[in-house]
mmCIF file of C-alpha atoms in Angstrom:
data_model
loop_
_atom_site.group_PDB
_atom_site.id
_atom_site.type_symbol
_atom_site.label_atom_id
_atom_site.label_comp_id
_atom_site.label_asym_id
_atom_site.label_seq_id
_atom_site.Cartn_x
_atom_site.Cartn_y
_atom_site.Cartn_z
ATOM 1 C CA UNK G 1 190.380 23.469 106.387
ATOM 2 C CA UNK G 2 193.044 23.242 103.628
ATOM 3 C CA UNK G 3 193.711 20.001 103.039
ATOM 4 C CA UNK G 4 197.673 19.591 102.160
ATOM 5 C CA UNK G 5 197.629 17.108 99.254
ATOM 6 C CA UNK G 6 195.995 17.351 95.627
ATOM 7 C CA UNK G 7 194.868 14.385 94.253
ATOM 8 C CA UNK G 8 195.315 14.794 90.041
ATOM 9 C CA UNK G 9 192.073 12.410 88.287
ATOM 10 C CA UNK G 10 191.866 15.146 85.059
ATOM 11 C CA UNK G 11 195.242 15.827 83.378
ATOM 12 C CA UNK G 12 195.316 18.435 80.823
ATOM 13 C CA UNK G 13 195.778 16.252 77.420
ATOM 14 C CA UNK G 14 197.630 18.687 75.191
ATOM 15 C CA UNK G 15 196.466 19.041 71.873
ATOM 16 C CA UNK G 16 199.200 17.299 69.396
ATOM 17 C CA UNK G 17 199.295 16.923 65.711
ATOM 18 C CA UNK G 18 202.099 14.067 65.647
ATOM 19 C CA UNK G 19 199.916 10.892 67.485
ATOM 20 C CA UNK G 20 201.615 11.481 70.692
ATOM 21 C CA UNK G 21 199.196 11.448 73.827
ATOM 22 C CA UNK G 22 200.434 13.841 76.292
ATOM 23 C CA UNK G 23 198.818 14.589 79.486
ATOM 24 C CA UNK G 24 199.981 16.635 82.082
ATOM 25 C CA UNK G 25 199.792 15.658 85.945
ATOM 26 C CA UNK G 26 200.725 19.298 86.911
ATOM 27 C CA UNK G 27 202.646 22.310 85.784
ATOM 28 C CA UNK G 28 201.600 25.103 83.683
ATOM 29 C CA UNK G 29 199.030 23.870 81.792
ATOM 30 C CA UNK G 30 197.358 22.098 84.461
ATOM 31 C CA UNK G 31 196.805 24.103 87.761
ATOM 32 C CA UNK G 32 199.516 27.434 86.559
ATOM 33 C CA UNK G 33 203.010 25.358 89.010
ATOM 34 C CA UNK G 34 205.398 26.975 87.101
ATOM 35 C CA UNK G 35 207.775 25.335 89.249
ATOM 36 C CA UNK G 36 207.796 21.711 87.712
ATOM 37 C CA UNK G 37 205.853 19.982 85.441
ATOM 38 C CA UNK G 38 204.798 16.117 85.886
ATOM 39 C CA UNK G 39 203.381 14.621 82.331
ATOM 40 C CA UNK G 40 202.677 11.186 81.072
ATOM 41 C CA UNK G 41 203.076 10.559 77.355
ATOM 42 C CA UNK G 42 202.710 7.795 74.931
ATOM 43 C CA UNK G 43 204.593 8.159 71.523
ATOM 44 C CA UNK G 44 203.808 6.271 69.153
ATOM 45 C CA UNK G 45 206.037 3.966 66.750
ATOM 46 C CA UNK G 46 207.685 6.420 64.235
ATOM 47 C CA UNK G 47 207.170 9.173 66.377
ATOM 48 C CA UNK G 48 210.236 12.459 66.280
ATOM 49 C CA UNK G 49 210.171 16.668 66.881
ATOM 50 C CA UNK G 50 212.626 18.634 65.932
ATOM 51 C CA UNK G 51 216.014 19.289 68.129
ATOM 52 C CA UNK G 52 215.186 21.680 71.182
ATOM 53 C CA UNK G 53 217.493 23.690 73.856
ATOM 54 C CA UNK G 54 215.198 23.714 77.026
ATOM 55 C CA UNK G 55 215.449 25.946 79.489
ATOM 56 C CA UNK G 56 214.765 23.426 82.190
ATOM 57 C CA UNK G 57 216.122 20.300 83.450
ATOM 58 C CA UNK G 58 213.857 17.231 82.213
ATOM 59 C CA UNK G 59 213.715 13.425 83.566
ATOM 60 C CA UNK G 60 212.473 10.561 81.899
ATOM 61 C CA UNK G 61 211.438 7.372 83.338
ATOM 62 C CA UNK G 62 210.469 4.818 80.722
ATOM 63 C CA UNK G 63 207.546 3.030 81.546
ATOM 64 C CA UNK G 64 207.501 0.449 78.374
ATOM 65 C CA UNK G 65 208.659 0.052 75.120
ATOM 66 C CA UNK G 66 211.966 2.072 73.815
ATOM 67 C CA UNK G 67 212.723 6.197 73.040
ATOM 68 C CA UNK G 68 215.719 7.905 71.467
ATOM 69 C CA UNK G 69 217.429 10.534 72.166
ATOM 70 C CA UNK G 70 220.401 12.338 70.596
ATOM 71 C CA UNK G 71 222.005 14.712 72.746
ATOM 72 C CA UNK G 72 224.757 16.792 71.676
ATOM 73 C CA UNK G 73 225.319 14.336 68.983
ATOM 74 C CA UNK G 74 225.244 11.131 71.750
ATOM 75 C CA UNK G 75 222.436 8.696 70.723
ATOM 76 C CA UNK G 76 221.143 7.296 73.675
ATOM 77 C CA UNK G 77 218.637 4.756 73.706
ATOM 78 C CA UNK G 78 216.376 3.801 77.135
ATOM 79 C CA UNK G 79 214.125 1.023 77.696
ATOM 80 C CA UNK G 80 211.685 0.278 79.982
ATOM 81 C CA UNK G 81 212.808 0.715 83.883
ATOM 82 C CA UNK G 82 215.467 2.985 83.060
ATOM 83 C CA UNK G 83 215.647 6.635 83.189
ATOM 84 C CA UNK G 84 217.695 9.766 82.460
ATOM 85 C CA UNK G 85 218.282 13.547 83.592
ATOM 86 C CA UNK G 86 219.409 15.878 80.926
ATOM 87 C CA UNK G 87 220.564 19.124 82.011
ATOM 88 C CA UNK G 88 218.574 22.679 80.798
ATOM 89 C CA UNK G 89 220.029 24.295 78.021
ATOM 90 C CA UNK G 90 221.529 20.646 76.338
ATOM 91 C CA UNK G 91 220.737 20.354 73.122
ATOM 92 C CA UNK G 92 218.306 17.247 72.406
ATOM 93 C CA UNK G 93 216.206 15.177 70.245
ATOM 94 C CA UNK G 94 213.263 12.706 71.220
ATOM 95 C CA UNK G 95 211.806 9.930 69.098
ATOM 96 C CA UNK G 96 210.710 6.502 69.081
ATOM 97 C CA UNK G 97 212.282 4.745 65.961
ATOM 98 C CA UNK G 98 211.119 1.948 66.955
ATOM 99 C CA UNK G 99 208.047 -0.705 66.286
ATOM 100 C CA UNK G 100 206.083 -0.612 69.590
ATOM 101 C CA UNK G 101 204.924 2.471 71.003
ATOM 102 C CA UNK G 102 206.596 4.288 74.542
ATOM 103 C CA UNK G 103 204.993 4.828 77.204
ATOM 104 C CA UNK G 104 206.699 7.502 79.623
ATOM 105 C CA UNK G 105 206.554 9.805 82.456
ATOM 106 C CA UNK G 106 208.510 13.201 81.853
ATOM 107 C CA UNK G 107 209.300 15.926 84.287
ATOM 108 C CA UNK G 108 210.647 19.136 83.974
ATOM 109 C CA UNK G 109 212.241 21.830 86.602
ATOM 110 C CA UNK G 110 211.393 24.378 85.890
ATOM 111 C CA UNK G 111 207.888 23.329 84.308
ATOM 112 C CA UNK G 112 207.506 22.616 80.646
ATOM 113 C CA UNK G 113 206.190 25.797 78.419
ATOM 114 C CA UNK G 114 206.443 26.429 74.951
ATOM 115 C CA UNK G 115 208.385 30.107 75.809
ATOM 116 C CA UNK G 116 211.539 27.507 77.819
ATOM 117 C CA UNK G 117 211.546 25.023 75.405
ATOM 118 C CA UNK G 118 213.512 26.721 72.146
ATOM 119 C CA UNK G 119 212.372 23.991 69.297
ATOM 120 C CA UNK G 120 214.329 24.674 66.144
ATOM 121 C CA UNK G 121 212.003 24.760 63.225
ATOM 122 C CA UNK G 122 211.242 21.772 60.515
#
């Protein structure tokens, strides 16, 4: 019998260059749900990328510490217990300017890829 629930104990831990830990739940990279993506992260303090025009909605729930982002020239600035939608195709920047690391959860309809997320190079 199928059983109706999947229970996640190995996220994929994406190979970064920039200190950031990300490992995601499900979506692409995972178990091929193209759908949505579920990911936690932990940036560390310093941490940016470049502006990026996703092609998918993304969420953020803080879990602790503080991130940044500017978006379409807003700077918005979460803490922990506090979270934010930004609509696909918005214009955005993420980074943690600040001395403690973040610790978040990020998801994204439809689910993160590197062909959806348009970065702008260096």
């Amino acid at each position: 019998m199928d059983k109706k629930y999947t229970i996640q104990k190995s996220p994929f831990v994406v190979p970064t260059t920039d200190g950031k830990l990300i490992e995601e739940h499900f979506g692409n990279a995972t178990d091929g749900n193209s759908q949505v993506s579920i990911a936690h992260m932990i940036a560390p303090s310093g941490w940016s990328e470049p502006f990026q025009t996703p092609e998918f909605d993304e969420y953020t729930y803080i879990i602790k510490g503080k991130k940044q982002f500017i978006i379409d020239g807003d700077t918005v600035i979460l803490e922990a217990g506090q979270s934010i939608k930004i609509k696909k195709n918005t214009r955005v920047q993420y980074s943690n300017p600040f001395a403690a690391e973040c610790e978040y959860i990020a998801i994204c309809l439809p689910a993160f890829s590197m062909d959806l997320v348009n970065r702008e190079e260096g």
